PDB file of C-alpha atoms in Angstrom:
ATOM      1  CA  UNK J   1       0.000   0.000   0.000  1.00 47.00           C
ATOM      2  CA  UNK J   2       2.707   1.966   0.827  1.00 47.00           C
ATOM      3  CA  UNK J   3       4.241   1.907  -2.831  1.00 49.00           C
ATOM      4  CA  UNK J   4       0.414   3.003  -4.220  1.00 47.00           C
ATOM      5  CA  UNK J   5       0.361   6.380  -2.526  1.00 49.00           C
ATOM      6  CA  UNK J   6       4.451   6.742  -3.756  1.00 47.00           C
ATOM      7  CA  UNK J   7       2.534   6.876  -7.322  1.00 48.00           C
ATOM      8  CA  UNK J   8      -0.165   9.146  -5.973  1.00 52.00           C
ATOM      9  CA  UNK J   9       2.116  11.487  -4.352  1.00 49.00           C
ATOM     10  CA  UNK J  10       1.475  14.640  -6.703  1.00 52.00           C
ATOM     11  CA  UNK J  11      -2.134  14.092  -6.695  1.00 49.00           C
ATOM     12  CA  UNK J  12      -2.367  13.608  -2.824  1.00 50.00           C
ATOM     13  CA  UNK J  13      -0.362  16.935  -2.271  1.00 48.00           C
ATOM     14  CA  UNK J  14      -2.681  18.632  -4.729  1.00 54.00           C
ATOM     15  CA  UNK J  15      -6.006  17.055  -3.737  1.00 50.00           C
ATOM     16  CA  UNK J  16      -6.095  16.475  -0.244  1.00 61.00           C
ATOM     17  CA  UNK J  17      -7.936  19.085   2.366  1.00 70.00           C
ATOM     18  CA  UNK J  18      -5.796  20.865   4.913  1.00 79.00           C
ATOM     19  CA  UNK J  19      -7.351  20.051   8.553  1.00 92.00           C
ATOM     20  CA  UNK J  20      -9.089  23.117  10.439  1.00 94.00           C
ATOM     21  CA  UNK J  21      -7.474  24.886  12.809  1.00 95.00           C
ATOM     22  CA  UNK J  22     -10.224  24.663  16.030  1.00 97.00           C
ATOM     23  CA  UNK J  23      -8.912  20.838  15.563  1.00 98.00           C
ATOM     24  CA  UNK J  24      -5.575  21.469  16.241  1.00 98.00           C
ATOM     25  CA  UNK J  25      -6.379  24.078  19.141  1.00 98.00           C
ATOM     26  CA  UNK J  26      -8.683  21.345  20.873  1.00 98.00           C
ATOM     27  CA  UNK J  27      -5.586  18.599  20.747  1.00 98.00           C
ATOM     28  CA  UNK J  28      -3.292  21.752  22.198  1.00 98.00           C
ATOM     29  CA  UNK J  29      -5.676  21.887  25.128  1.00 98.00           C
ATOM     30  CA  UNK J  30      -4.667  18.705  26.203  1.00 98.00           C
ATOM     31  CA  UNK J  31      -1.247  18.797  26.095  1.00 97.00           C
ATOM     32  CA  UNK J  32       0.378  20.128  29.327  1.00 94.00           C
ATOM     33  CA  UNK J  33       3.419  21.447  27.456  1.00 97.00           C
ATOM     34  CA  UNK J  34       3.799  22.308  23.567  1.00 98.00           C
ATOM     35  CA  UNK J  35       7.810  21.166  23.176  1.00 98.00           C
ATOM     36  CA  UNK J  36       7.863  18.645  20.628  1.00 98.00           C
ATOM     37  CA  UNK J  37       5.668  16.665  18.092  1.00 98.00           C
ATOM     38  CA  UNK J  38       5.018  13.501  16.292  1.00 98.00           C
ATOM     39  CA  UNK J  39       3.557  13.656  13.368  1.00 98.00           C
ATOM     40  CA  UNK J  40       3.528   9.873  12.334  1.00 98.00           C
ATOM     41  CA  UNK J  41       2.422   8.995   8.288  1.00 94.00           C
ATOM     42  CA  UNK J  42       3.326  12.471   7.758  1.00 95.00           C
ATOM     43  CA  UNK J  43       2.250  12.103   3.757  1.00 90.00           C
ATOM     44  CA  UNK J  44       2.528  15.779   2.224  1.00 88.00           C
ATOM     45  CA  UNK J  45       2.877  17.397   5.561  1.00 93.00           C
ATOM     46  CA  UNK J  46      -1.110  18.868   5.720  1.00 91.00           C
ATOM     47  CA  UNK J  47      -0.836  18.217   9.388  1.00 95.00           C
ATOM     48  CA  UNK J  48       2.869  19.066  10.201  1.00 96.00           C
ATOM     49  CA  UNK J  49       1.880  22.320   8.979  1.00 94.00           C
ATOM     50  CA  UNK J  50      -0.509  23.461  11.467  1.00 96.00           C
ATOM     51  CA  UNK J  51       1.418  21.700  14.343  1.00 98.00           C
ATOM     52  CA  UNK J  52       4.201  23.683  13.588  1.00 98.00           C
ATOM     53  CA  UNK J  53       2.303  27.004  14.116  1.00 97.00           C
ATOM     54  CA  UNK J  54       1.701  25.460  18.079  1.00 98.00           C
ATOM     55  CA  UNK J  55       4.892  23.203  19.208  1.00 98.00           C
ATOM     56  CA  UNK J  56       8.213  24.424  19.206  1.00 98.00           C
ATOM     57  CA  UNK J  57       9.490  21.107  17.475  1.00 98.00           C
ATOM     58  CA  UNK J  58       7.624  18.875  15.185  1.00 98.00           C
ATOM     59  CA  UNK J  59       9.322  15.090  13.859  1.00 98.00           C
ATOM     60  CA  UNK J  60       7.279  14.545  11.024  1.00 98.00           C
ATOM     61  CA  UNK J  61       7.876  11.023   9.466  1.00 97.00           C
ATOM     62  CA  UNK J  62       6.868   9.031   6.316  1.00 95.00           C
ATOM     63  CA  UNK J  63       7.852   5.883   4.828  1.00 92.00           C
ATOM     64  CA  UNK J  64       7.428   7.233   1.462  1.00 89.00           C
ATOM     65  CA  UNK J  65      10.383   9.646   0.234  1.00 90.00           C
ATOM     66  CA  UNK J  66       8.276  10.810  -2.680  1.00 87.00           C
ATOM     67  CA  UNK J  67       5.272  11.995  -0.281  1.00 86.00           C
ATOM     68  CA  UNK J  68       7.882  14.224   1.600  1.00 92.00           C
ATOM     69  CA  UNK J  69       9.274  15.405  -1.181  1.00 90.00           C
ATOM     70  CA  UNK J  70       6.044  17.557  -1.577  1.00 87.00           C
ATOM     71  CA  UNK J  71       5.630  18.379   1.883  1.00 90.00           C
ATOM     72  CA  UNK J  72       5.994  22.157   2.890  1.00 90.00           C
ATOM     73  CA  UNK J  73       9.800  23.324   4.326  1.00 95.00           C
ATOM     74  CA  UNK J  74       9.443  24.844   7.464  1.00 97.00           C
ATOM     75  CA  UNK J  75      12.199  25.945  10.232  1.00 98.00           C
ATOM     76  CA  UNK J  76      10.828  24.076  13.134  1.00 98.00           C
ATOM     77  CA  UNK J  77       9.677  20.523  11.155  1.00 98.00           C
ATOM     78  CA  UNK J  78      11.968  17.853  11.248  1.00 98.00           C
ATOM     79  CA  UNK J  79      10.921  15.391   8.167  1.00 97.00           C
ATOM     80  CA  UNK J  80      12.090  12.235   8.605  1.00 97.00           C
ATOM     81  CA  UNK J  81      12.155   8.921   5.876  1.00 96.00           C
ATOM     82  CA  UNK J  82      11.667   6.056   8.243  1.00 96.00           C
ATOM     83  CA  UNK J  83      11.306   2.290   7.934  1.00 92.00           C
ATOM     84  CA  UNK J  84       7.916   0.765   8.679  1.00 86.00           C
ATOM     85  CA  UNK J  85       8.685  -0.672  11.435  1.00 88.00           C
ATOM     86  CA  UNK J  86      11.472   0.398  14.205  1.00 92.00           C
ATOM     87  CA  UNK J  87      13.574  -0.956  17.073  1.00 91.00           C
ATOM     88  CA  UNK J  88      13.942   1.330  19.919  1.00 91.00           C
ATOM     89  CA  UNK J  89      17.023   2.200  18.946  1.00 94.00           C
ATOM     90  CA  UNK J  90      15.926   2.908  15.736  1.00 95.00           C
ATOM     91  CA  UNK J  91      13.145   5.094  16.881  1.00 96.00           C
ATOM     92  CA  UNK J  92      15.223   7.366  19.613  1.00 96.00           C
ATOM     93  CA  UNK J  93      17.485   8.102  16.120  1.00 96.00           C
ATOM     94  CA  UNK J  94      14.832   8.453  13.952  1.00 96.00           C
ATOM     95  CA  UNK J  95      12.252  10.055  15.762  1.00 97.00           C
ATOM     96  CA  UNK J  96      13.057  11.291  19.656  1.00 97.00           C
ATOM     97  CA  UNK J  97      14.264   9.977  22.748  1.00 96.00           C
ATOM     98  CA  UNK J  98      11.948   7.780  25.452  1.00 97.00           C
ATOM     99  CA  UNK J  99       9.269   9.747  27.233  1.00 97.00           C
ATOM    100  CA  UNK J 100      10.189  12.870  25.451  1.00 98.00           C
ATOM    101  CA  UNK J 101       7.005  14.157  23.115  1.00 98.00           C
ATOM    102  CA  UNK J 102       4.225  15.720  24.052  1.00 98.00           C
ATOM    103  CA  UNK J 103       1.695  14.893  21.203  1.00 98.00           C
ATOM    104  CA  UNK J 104       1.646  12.394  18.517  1.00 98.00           C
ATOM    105  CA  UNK J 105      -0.618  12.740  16.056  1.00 98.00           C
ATOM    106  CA  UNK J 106      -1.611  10.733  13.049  1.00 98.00           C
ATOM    107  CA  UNK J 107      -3.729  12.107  10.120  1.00 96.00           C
ATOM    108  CA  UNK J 108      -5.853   9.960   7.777  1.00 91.00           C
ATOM    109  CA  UNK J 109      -3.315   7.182   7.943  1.00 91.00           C
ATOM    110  CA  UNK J 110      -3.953   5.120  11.566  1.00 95.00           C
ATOM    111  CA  UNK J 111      -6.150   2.465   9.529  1.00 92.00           C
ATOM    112  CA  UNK J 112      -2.967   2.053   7.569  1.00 88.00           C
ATOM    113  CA  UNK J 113      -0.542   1.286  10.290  1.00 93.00           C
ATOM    114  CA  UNK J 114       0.621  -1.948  12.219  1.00 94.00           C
ATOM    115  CA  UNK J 115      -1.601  -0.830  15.076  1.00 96.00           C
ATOM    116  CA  UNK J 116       0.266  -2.748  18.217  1.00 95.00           C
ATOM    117  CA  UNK J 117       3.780  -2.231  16.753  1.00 95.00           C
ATOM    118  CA  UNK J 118       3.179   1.376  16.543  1.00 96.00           C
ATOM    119  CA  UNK J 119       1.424   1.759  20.127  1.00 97.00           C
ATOM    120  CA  UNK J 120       4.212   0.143  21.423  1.00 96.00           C
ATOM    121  CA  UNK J 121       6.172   2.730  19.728  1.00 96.00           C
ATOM    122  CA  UNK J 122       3.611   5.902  21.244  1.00 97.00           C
ATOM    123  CA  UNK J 123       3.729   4.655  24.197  1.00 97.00           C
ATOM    124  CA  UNK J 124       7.716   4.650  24.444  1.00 96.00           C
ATOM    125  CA  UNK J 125       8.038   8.162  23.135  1.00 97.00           C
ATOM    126  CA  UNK J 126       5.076   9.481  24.631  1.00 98.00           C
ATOM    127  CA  UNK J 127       5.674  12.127  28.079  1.00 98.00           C
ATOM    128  CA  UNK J 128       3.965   9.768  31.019  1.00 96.00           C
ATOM    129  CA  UNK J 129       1.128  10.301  32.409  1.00 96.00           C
ATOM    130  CA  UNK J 130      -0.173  12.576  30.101  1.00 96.00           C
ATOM    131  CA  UNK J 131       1.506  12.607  26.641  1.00 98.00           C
ATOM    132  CA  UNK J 132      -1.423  12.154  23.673  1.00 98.00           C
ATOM    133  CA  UNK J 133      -2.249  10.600  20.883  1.00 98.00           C
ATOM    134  CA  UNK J 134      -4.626  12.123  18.215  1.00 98.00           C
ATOM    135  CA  UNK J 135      -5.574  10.391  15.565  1.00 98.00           C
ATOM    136  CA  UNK J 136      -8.481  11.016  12.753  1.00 97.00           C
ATOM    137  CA  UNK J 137      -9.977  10.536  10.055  1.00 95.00           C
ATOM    138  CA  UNK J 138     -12.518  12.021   7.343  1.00 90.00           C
ATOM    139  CA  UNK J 139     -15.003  11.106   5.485  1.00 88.00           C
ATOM    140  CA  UNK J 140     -16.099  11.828   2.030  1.00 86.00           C
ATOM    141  CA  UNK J 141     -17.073  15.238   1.012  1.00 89.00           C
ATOM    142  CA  UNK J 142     -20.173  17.296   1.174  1.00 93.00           C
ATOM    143  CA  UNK J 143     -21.139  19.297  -1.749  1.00 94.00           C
ATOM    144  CA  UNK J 144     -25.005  20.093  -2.387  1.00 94.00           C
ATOM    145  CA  UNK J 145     -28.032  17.683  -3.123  1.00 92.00           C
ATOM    146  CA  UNK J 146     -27.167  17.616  -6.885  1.00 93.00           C
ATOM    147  CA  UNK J 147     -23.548  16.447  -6.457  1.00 93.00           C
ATOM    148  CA  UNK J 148     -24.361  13.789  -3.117  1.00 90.00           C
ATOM    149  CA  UNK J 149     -27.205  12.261  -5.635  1.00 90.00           C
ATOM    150  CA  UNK J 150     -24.390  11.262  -7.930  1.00 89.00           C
ATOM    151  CA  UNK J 151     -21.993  10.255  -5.271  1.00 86.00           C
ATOM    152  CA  UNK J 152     -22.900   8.146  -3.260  1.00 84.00           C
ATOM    153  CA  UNK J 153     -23.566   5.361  -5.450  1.00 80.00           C
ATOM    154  CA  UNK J 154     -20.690   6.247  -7.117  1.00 76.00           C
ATOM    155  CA  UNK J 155     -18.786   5.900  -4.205  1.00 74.00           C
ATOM    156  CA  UNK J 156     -20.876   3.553  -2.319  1.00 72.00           C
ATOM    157  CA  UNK J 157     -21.478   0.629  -5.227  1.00 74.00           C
ATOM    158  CA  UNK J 158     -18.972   1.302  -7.783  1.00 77.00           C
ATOM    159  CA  UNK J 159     -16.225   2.532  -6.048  1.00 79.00           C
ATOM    160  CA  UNK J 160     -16.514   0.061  -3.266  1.00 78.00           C
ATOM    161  CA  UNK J 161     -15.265  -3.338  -4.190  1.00 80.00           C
ATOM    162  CA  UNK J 162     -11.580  -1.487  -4.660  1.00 76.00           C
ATOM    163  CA  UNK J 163     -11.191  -0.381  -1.148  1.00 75.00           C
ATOM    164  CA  UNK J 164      -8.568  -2.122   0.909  1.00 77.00           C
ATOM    165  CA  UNK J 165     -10.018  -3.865   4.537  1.00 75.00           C
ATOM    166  CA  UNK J 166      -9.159  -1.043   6.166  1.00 77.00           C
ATOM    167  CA  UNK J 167     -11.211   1.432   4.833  1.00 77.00           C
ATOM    168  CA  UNK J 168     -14.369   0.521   6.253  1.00 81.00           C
ATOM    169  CA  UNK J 169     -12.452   1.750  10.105  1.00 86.00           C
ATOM    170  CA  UNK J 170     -12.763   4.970   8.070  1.00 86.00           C
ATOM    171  CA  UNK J 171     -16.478   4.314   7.027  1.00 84.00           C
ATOM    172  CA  UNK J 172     -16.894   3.940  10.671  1.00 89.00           C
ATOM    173  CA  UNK J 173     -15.274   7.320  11.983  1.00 93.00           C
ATOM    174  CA  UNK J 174     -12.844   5.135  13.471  1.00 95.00           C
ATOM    175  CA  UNK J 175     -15.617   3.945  16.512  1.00 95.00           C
ATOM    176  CA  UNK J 176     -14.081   0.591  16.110  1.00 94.00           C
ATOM    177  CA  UNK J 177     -10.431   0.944  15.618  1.00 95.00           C
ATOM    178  CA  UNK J 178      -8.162  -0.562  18.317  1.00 96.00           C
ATOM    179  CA  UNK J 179      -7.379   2.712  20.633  1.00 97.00           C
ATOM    180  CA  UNK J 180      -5.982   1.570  24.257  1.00 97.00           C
ATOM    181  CA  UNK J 181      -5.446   4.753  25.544  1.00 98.00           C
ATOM    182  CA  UNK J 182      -7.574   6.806  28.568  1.00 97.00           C
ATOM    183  CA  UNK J 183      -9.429   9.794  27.955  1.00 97.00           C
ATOM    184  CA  UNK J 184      -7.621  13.472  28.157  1.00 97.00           C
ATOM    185  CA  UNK J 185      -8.731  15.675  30.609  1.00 94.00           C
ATOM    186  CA  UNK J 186     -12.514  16.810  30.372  1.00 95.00           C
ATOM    187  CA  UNK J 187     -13.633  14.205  28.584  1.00 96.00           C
ATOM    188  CA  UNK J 188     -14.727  10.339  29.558  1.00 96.00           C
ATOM    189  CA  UNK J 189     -14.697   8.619  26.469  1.00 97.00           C
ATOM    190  CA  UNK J 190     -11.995   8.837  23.606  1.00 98.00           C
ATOM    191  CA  UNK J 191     -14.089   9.767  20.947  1.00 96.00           C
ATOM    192  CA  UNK J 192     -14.515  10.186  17.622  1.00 97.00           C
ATOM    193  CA  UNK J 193     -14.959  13.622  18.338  1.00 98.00           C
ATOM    194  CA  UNK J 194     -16.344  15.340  15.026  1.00 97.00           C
ATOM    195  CA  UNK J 195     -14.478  18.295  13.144  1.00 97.00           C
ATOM    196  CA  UNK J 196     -15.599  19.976  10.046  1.00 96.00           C
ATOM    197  CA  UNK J 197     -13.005  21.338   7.589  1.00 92.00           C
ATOM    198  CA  UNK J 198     -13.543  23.108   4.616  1.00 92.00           C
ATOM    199  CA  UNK J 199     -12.246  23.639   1.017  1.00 90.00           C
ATOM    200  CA  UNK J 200     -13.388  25.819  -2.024  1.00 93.00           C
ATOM    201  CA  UNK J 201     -13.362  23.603  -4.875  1.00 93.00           C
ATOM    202  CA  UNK J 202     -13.999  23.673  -8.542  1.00 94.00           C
ATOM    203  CA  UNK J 203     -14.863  20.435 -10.367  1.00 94.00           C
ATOM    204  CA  UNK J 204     -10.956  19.809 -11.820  1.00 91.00           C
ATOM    205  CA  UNK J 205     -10.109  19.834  -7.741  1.00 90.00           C
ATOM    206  CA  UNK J 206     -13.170  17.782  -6.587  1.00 90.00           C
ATOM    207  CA  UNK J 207     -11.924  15.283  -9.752  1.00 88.00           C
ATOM    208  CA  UNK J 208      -7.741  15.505  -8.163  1.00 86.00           C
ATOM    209  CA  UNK J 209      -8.902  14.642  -4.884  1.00 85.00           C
ATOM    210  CA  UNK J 210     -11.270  11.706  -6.109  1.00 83.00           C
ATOM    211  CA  UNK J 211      -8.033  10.811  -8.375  1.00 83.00           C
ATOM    212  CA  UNK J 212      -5.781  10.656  -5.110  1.00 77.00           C
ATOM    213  CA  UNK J 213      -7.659   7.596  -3.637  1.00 78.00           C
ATOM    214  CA  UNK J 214      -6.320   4.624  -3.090  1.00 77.00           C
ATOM    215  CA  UNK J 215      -9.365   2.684  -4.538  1.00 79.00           C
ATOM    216  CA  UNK J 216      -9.054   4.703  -7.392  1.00 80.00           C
ATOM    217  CA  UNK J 217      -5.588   3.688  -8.505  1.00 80.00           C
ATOM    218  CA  UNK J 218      -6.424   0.053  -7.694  1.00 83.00           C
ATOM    219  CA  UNK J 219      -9.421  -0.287  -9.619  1.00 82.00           C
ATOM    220  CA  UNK J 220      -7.351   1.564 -12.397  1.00 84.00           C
ATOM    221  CA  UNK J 221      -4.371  -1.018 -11.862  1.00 84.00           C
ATOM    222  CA  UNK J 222      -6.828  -3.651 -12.938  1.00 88.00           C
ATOM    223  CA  UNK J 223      -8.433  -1.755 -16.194  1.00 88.00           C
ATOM    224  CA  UNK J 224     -11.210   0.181 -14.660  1.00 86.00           C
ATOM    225  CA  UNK J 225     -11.603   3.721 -15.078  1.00 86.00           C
ATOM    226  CA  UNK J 226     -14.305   4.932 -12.198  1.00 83.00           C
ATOM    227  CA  UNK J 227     -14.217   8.566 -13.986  1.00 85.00           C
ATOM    228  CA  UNK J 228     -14.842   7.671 -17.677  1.00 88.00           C
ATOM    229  CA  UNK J 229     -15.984  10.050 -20.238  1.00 92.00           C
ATOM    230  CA  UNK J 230     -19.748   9.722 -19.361  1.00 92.00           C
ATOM    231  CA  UNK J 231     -19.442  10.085 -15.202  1.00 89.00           C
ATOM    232  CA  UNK J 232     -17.203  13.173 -16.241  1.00 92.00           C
ATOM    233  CA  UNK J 233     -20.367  14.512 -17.890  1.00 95.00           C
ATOM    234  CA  UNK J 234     -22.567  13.404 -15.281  1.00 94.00           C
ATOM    235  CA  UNK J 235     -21.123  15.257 -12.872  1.00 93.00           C
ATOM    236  CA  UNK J 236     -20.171  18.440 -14.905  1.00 95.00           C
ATOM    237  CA  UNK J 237     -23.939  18.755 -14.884  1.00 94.00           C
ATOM    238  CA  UNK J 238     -24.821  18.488 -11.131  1.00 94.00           C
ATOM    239  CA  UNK J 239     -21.865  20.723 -10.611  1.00 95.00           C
ATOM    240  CA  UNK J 240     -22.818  23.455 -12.821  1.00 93.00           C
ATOM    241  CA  UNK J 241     -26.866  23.287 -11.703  1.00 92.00           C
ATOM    242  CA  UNK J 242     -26.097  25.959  -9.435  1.00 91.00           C
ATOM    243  CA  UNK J 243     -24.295  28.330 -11.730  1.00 92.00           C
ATOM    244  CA  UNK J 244     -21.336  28.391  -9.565  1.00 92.00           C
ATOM    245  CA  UNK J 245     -17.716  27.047 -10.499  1.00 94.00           C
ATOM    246  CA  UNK J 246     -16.717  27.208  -7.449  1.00 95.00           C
ATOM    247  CA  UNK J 247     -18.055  25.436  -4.195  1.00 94.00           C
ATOM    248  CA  UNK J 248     -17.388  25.250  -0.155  1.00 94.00           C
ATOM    249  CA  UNK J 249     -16.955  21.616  -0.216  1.00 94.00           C
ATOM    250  CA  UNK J 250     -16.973  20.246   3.451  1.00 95.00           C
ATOM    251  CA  UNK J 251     -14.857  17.416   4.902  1.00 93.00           C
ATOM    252  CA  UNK J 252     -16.642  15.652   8.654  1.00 95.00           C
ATOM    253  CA  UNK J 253     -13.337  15.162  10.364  1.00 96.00           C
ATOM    254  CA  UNK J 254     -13.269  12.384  13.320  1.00 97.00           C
ATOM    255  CA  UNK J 255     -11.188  12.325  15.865  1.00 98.00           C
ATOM    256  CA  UNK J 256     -10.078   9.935  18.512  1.00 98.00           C
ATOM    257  CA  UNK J 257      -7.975  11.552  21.187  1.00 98.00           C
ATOM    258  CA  UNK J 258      -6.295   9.578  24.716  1.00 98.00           C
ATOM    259  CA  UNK J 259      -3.742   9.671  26.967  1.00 98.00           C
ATOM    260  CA  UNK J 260      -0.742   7.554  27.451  1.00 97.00           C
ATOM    261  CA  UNK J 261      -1.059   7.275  31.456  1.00 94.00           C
ATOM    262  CA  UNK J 262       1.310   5.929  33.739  1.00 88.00           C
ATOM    263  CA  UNK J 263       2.239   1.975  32.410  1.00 69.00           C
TER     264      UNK J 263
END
């Protein structure tokens, strides 16, 4: 899987929403101290950009060269090619020393990961008791009527067959992905808690983003173009029904949020 989004690397950079800010500013609140970062499956950087505008020091790591190779340069981000999985040794050079980060965070990729290697790994680097993990998802986009009414059996019947296992945790808001952490302060369950962000999109964006899904390439791997000629058209016309080119497409964002505790 990893090798798939190397050959959607452009299109992910392009296509993919940026996460809203109120988000990051709710993970902030539960971090005691703002020192140093994770962000793990890094992709593009979307997240390590808004981290960096909060924590002194953000890691941000990938396993894909050609995903960081689009991902913004900032003076306080650290991007880091790592191996997918990591000794200790390994991950106090690669990534930070034992009990040393405040936050690590993981954007649209936790369904992807070895999930008990890598909380293994959080809970090494993690500050005890209360270092955190964020994690979330989204789910697909919100247009109007006009554009959902093509959609979602587009997405839902066509499109579905391609998707890997893991997808459906997304499907799911990520209720039922394995999370063994305790709640942050204020809160008594983990979550998902939901987000919205937002993105003004013509139809050539809405098209890039569609384009930088995994079930996308896959289906297109085995012969089967999803956005032929006549879905092209199809769309074009719900798009345009309003008049407007351009649209506030929204993104439901899901977040599950813990702490590490004292192990």
């Amino acid at each position: 899987m990893a090798e798939l989004f190397v050959n959607l690397a452009e299109q992910y950079a392009k296509g993919r929403p940026s996460y809203p800010q109120q988000l990051f500013e709710f993970i902030a609140s539960k971090t005691p101290s703002h020192d140093l970062a994770w962000d793990a499956g890094t992709g593009s950087g979307q997240a390590a950009r808004s981290l960096a505008g909060i924590y002194k020091n953000v890691i941000a790591t990938d396993t894909s060269p050609k995903q960081l190779s689009f991902a913004p340069r900032l003076p306080n981000v650290r991007y880091q090619l790592t191996p997918p999985t990591m000794s200790s040794a390994e991950l106090e050079r690669n990534v930070a020393p034992q009990s040393s980060i405040d936050v690590v965070t993981v954007a649209q990729a936790l369904h992807w990961f070895d999930l008990p290697d890598f909380y293994q790994q959080v809970k090494w680097v993690l500050k005890k008791p209360h270092g955190v993990i964020a994690a979330w998802c989204y789910t697909p986009p919100k247009v109007n009527d006009s554009v959902e009414a093509l959609f979602k059996p587009f997405h839902f019947v066509s499109v579905d067959p391609y998707w890997d296992a893991s997808h459906k945790l997304m499907d799911d808001m990520y209720r039922n992905i394995d999370f063994p952490f305790e709640p942050v302060e204020g809160a008594d369950h983990t979550g998902p808690f939901e987000f919205v962000t937002e993105r003004l999109m013509d139809l050539d964006d809405y098209f890039t983003f569609f384009r930088s899904r995994s079930a996308y390439q896959i289906a297109r791997e085995k012969g089967v173009e999803h956005l032929s000629n006549d879905v092209i058209e199809e769309f074009k016309h719900a798009w345009n029904e309003d008049g407007l080119d351009k649209k506030v497409v929204k993104f439901p964002v899901y977040l599950r949020i813990g702490r590490v505790g004292n192990l």
